[in-house]
Amino acid sequence: MGSNELTHLDDKGNARMVDVGGKLETVREAVARCRVLLAPATFELIKAGNLKKGDVLTVAQVAGIQAAKRTWELIPLCHQINMTFVGVTLMLNEADHAVDIEATARTKSETGVEMEALVAASTAALTVYDMCKAVERGIRITDLRLVRKSGGQSGLWEGV
């Protein structure tokens, strides 16, 4: 568990970007997951590759990778960092009629890549929604979470 203090607030309670200049540059990695729950008919369309907009899983994968690289433009207090790797995997879960998404972000930097992994997973999920919304409006995106991070001063952290 980390510090009990919010790092993005100054001593007066104002939002601020954390100065990471004094931190060591280390290899850092983060893994995030989420899932997209679909109606059985929508799931079958994805599985068969029969959606009019194209290959849902490939487009969502590329969207997630692209989003991770632009996280600093979306989240106001994030640092712009060079990514050494971003991977997004989308797996069809037949039993739950779901697309399970895992995003991994890696860098050699002074700051972590948790936000990049979370943005990649969520953007991939939103892309699945966007490509399927014409046939189903009730799609649910659930369980977005950080599952692992490593590197930096805090070392390894694993969740569920």
PDB file of C-alpha atoms in Angstrom:
ATOM      1  CA  MET A   1       0.000   0.000   0.000  1.00  0.00           C
ATOM      2  CA  GLY A   2       1.245   3.496  -0.770  1.00  0.00           C
ATOM      3  CA  SER A   3       1.320   6.731   1.160  1.00  0.00           C
ATOM      4  CA  ASN A   4      -1.801   8.091   2.838  1.00  0.00           C
ATOM      5  CA  GLU A   5      -1.265  11.474   1.220  1.00  0.00           C
ATOM      6  CA  LEU A   6      -2.634  12.571  -2.138  1.00  0.00           C
ATOM      7  CA  THR A   7       0.365  13.376  -4.325  1.00  0.00           C
ATOM      8  CA  HIS A   8      -1.497  15.576  -6.789  1.00  0.00           C
ATOM      9  CA  LEU A   9      -2.375  18.252  -4.222  1.00  0.00           C
ATOM     10  CA  ASP A  10      -0.048  20.969  -2.970  1.00  0.00           C
ATOM     11  CA  ASP A  11       0.061  22.123   0.672  1.00  0.00           C
ATOM     12  CA  LYS A  12      -2.896  24.445   0.000  1.00  0.00           C
ATOM     13  CA  GLY A  13      -5.048  21.712  -1.550  1.00  0.00           C
ATOM     14  CA  ASN A  14      -4.589  22.868  -5.148  1.00  0.00           C
ATOM     15  CA  ALA A  15      -4.100  20.393  -7.984  1.00  0.00           C
ATOM     16  CA  ARG A  16      -0.501  20.007  -9.148  1.00  0.00           C
ATOM     17  CA  MET A  17       1.635  17.837 -11.322  1.00  0.00           C
ATOM     18  CA  VAL A  18       4.051  15.742  -9.278  1.00  0.00           C
ATOM     19  CA  ASP A  19       7.721  16.599  -9.855  1.00  0.00           C
ATOM     20  CA  VAL A  20       9.362  13.278 -10.741  1.00  0.00           C
ATOM     21  CA  GLY A  21      12.745  14.837 -11.550  1.00  0.00           C
ATOM     22  CA  GLY A  22      14.386  13.391  -8.447  1.00  0.00           C
ATOM     23  CA  LYS A  23      13.167   9.827  -9.016  1.00  0.00           C
ATOM     24  CA  LEU A  24      15.300   7.069 -10.486  1.00  0.00           C
ATOM     25  CA  GLU A  25      14.650   5.967 -14.027  1.00  0.00           C
ATOM     26  CA  THR A  26      13.654   2.291 -13.830  1.00  0.00           C
ATOM     27  CA  VAL A  27      11.771  -0.207 -15.953  1.00  0.00           C
ATOM     28  CA  ARG A  28       8.124   0.062 -14.961  1.00  0.00           C
ATOM     29  CA  GLU A  29       5.201  -2.060 -16.039  1.00  0.00           C
ATOM     30  CA  ALA A  30       1.475  -2.032 -15.347  1.00  0.00           C
ATOM     31  CA  VAL A  31      -1.312  -4.413 -16.303  1.00  0.00           C
ATOM     32  CA  ALA A  32      -4.989  -3.450 -16.337  1.00  0.00           C
ATOM     33  CA  ARG A  33      -8.094  -5.464 -17.176  1.00  0.00           C
ATOM     34  CA  CYS A  34     -11.749  -4.920 -17.926  1.00  0.00           C
ATOM     35  CA  ARG A  35     -14.572  -6.701 -19.679  1.00  0.00           C
ATOM     36  CA  VAL A  36     -17.351  -5.948 -22.110  1.00  0.00           C
ATOM     37  CA  LEU A  37     -20.610  -7.827 -21.505  1.00  0.00           C
ATOM     38  CA  LEU A  38     -22.753  -8.428 -24.577  1.00  0.00           C
ATOM     39  CA  ALA A  39     -26.045 -10.007 -25.564  1.00  0.00           C
ATOM     40  CA  PRO A  40     -25.532 -13.512 -27.008  1.00  0.00           C
ATOM     41  CA  ALA A  41     -26.466 -12.333 -30.525  1.00  0.00           C
ATOM     42  CA  THR A  42     -23.918  -9.486 -30.430  1.00  0.00           C
ATOM     43  CA  PHE A  43     -21.242 -11.821 -29.100  1.00  0.00           C
ATOM     44  CA  GLU A  44     -21.894 -14.200 -32.009  1.00  0.00           C
ATOM     45  CA  LEU A  45     -21.596 -11.354 -34.530  1.00  0.00           C
ATOM     46  CA  ILE A  46     -18.165 -10.438 -33.123  1.00  0.00           C
ATOM     47  CA  LYS A  47     -17.083 -14.068 -33.044  1.00  0.00           C
ATOM     48  CA  ALA A  48     -18.156 -14.601 -36.667  1.00  0.00           C
ATOM     49  CA  GLY A  49     -16.663 -11.281 -37.823  1.00  0.00           C
ATOM     50  CA  ASN A  50     -20.023 -10.190 -39.207  1.00  0.00           C
ATOM     51  CA  LEU A  51     -20.310  -6.621 -37.951  1.00  0.00           C
ATOM     52  CA  LYS A  52     -20.652  -3.996 -40.687  1.00  0.00           C
ATOM     53  CA  LYS A  53     -17.937  -1.784 -39.148  1.00  0.00           C
ATOM     54  CA  GLY A  54     -15.287  -4.495 -39.514  1.00  0.00           C
ATOM     55  CA  ASP A  55     -12.992  -6.548 -37.289  1.00  0.00           C
ATOM     56  CA  VAL A  56     -13.998  -5.414 -33.802  1.00  0.00           C
ATOM     57  CA  LEU A  57     -11.162  -7.076 -31.906  1.00  0.00           C
ATOM     58  CA  THR A  58      -8.355  -5.767 -34.122  1.00  0.00           C
ATOM     59  CA  VAL A  59      -9.711  -2.225 -34.244  1.00  0.00           C
ATOM     60  CA  ALA A  60     -10.174  -2.215 -30.441  1.00  0.00           C
ATOM     61  CA  GLN A  61      -6.645  -3.549 -29.932  1.00  0.00           C
ATOM     62  CA  VAL A  62      -5.113  -0.796 -32.046  1.00  0.00           C
ATOM     63  CA  ALA A  63      -7.307   1.853 -30.362  1.00  0.00           C
ATOM     64  CA  GLY A  64      -6.103   0.724 -26.927  1.00  0.00           C
ATOM     65  CA  ILE A  65      -2.450   0.898 -27.955  1.00  0.00           C
ATOM     66  CA  GLN A  66      -2.915   4.337 -29.475  1.00  0.00           C
ATOM     67  CA  ALA A  67      -4.750   5.608 -26.385  1.00  0.00           C
ATOM     68  CA  ALA A  68      -1.999   4.455 -24.020  1.00  0.00           C
ATOM     69  CA  LYS A  69       0.521   6.545 -25.939  1.00  0.00           C
ATOM     70  CA  ARG A  70      -1.717   9.616 -25.602  1.00  0.00           C
ATOM     71  CA  THR A  71      -2.727   9.260 -21.943  1.00  0.00           C
ATOM     72  CA  TRP A  72      -0.890  12.452 -20.994  1.00  0.00           C
ATOM     73  CA  GLU A  73      -3.211  14.374 -23.349  1.00  0.00           C
ATOM     74  CA  LEU A  74      -6.349  12.944 -21.722  1.00  0.00           C
ATOM     75  CA  ILE A  75      -5.546  12.882 -18.002  1.00  0.00           C
ATOM     76  CA  PRO A  76      -4.589  16.432 -16.947  1.00  0.00           C
ATOM     77  CA  LEU A  77      -1.838  15.702 -14.405  1.00  0.00           C
ATOM     78  CA  CYS A  78      -0.157  12.740 -16.138  1.00  0.00           C
ATOM     79  CA  HIS A  79       3.392  13.027 -17.400  1.00  0.00           C
ATOM     80  CA  GLN A  80       4.259  12.564 -21.054  1.00  0.00           C
ATOM     81  CA  ILE A  81       6.406   9.440 -21.079  1.00  0.00           C
ATOM     82  CA  ASN A  82       8.043   7.306 -23.731  1.00  0.00           C
ATOM     83  CA  MET A  83       6.430   3.896 -23.874  1.00  0.00           C
ATOM     84  CA  THR A  84       8.746   0.978 -24.600  1.00  0.00           C
ATOM     85  CA  PHE A  85       5.809  -1.416 -25.043  1.00  0.00           C
ATOM     86  CA  VAL A  86       2.026  -1.393 -25.088  1.00  0.00           C
ATOM     87  CA  GLY A  87       0.102  -4.612 -25.601  1.00  0.00           C
ATOM     88  CA  VAL A  88      -3.663  -5.057 -25.640  1.00  0.00           C
ATOM     89  CA  THR A  89      -5.255  -8.498 -25.759  1.00  0.00           C
ATOM     90  CA  LEU A  90      -8.965  -9.086 -26.320  1.00  0.00           C
ATOM     91  CA  MET A  91     -10.258 -12.573 -25.549  1.00  0.00           C
ATOM     92  CA  LEU A  92     -13.703 -13.901 -26.360  1.00  0.00           C
ATOM     93  CA  ASN A  93     -15.318 -15.420 -23.252  1.00  0.00           C
ATOM     94  CA  GLU A  94     -18.018 -17.722 -24.620  1.00  0.00           C
ATOM     95  CA  ALA A  95     -19.484 -18.683 -21.231  1.00  0.00           C
ATOM     96  CA  ASP A  96     -20.206 -15.066 -20.237  1.00  0.00           C
ATOM     97  CA  HIS A  97     -20.779 -13.600 -23.733  1.00  0.00           C
ATOM     98  CA  ALA A  98     -17.993 -11.175 -22.921  1.00  0.00           C
ATOM     99  CA  VAL A  99     -14.841  -9.715 -24.363  1.00  0.00           C
ATOM    100  CA  ASP A 100     -12.139  -9.823 -21.686  1.00  0.00           C
ATOM    101  CA  ILE A 101      -9.470  -7.179 -22.181  1.00  0.00           C
ATOM    102  CA  GLU A 102      -5.938  -7.018 -20.764  1.00  0.00           C
ATOM    103  CA  ALA A 103      -3.586  -4.114 -21.394  1.00  0.00           C
ATOM    104  CA  THR A 104       0.107  -4.007 -20.527  1.00  0.00           C
ATOM    105  CA  ALA A 105       2.160  -0.821 -20.575  1.00  0.00           C
ATOM    106  CA  ARG A 106       5.928  -0.641 -20.105  1.00  0.00           C
ATOM    107  CA  THR A 107       8.461   2.172 -19.928  1.00  0.00           C
ATOM    108  CA  LYS A 108      11.898   3.031 -18.638  1.00  0.00           C
ATOM    109  CA  SER A 109      11.097   6.234 -16.808  1.00  0.00           C
ATOM    110  CA  GLU A 110      10.889   8.158 -13.546  1.00  0.00           C
ATOM    111  CA  THR A 111       7.133   7.610 -13.287  1.00  0.00           C
ATOM    112  CA  GLY A 112       4.758   4.683 -13.514  1.00  0.00           C
ATOM    113  CA  VAL A 113       2.464   3.545 -16.312  1.00  0.00           C
ATOM    114  CA  GLU A 114      -0.683   2.579 -14.401  1.00  0.00           C
ATOM    115  CA  MET A 115      -2.760   5.266 -16.092  1.00  0.00           C
ATOM    116  CA  GLU A 116      -1.516   4.218 -19.525  1.00  0.00           C
ATOM    117  CA  ALA A 117      -2.571   0.610 -18.930  1.00  0.00           C
ATOM    118  CA  LEU A 118      -5.979   1.694 -17.583  1.00  0.00           C
ATOM    119  CA  VAL A 119      -6.570   4.088 -20.486  1.00  0.00           C
ATOM    120  CA  ALA A 120      -5.586   1.365 -22.974  1.00  0.00           C
ATOM    121  CA  ALA A 121      -8.004  -1.182 -21.481  1.00  0.00           C
ATOM    122  CA  SER A 122     -10.881   1.276 -21.193  1.00  0.00           C
ATOM    123  CA  THR A 123     -10.385   2.664 -24.708  1.00  0.00           C
ATOM    124  CA  ALA A 124     -10.335  -0.846 -26.166  1.00  0.00           C
ATOM    125  CA  ALA A 125     -13.614  -1.532 -24.328  1.00  0.00           C
ATOM    126  CA  LEU A 126     -15.157   1.719 -25.547  1.00  0.00           C
ATOM    127  CA  THR A 127     -14.139   0.831 -29.086  1.00  0.00           C
ATOM    128  CA  VAL A 128     -15.924  -2.515 -28.804  1.00  0.00           C
ATOM    129  CA  TYR A 129     -18.992  -0.570 -27.653  1.00  0.00           C
ATOM    130  CA  ASP A 130     -18.712   1.916 -30.500  1.00  0.00           C
ATOM    131  CA  MET A 131     -18.428  -0.789 -33.126  1.00  0.00           C
ATOM    132  CA  CYS A 132     -21.376  -2.779 -31.717  1.00  0.00           C
ATOM    133  CA  LYS A 133     -23.786  -0.042 -30.611  1.00  0.00           C
ATOM    134  CA  ALA A 134     -25.790  -0.208 -33.840  1.00  0.00           C
ATOM    135  CA  VAL A 135     -26.927  -3.728 -32.924  1.00  0.00           C
ATOM    136  CA  GLU A 136     -26.985  -3.404 -29.117  1.00  0.00           C
ATOM    137  CA  ARG A 137     -27.279  -0.331 -26.909  1.00  0.00           C
ATOM    138  CA  GLY A 138     -27.228  -2.235 -23.600  1.00  0.00           C
ATOM    139  CA  ILE A 139     -23.574  -3.258 -23.734  1.00  0.00           C
ATOM    140  CA  ARG A 140     -21.917  -3.056 -20.312  1.00  0.00           C
ATOM    141  CA  ILE A 141     -18.276  -2.254 -19.621  1.00  0.00           C
ATOM    142  CA  THR A 142     -17.271  -3.605 -16.208  1.00  0.00           C
ATOM    143  CA  ASP A 143     -14.433  -4.409 -13.842  1.00  0.00           C
ATOM    144  CA  LEU A 144     -11.851  -1.859 -14.998  1.00  0.00           C
ATOM    145  CA  ARG A 145      -8.943  -2.267 -12.611  1.00  0.00           C
ATOM    146  CA  LEU A 146      -5.186  -2.313 -12.177  1.00  0.00           C
ATOM    147  CA  VAL A 147      -4.077  -5.904 -11.589  1.00  0.00           C
ATOM    148  CA  ARG A 148      -0.302  -5.511 -11.351  1.00  0.00           C
ATOM    149  CA  LYS A 149       2.420  -2.894 -11.359  1.00  0.00           C
ATOM    150  CA  SER A 150       6.160  -3.182 -10.962  1.00  0.00           C
ATOM    151  CA  GLY A 151       9.202  -0.974 -10.907  1.00  0.00           C
ATOM    152  CA  GLY A 152      10.076   2.223  -9.147  1.00  0.00           C
ATOM    153  CA  GLN A 153      10.381   2.796  -5.437  1.00  0.00           C
ATOM    154  CA  SER A 154       7.273   0.832  -4.461  1.00  0.00           C
ATOM    155  CA  GLY A 155       8.309  -2.315  -6.360  1.00  0.00           C
ATOM    156  CA  LEU A 156       5.754  -5.007  -7.137  1.00  0.00           C
ATOM    157  CA  TRP A 157       2.056  -4.582  -6.383  1.00  0.00           C
ATOM    158  CA  GLU A 158      -0.573  -7.147  -7.311  1.00  0.00           C
ATOM    159  CA  GLY A 159      -4.333  -6.872  -7.028  1.00  0.00           C
ATOM    160  CA  VAL A 160      -7.145  -9.097  -8.205  1.00  0.00           C
TER     161      VAL A 160
END
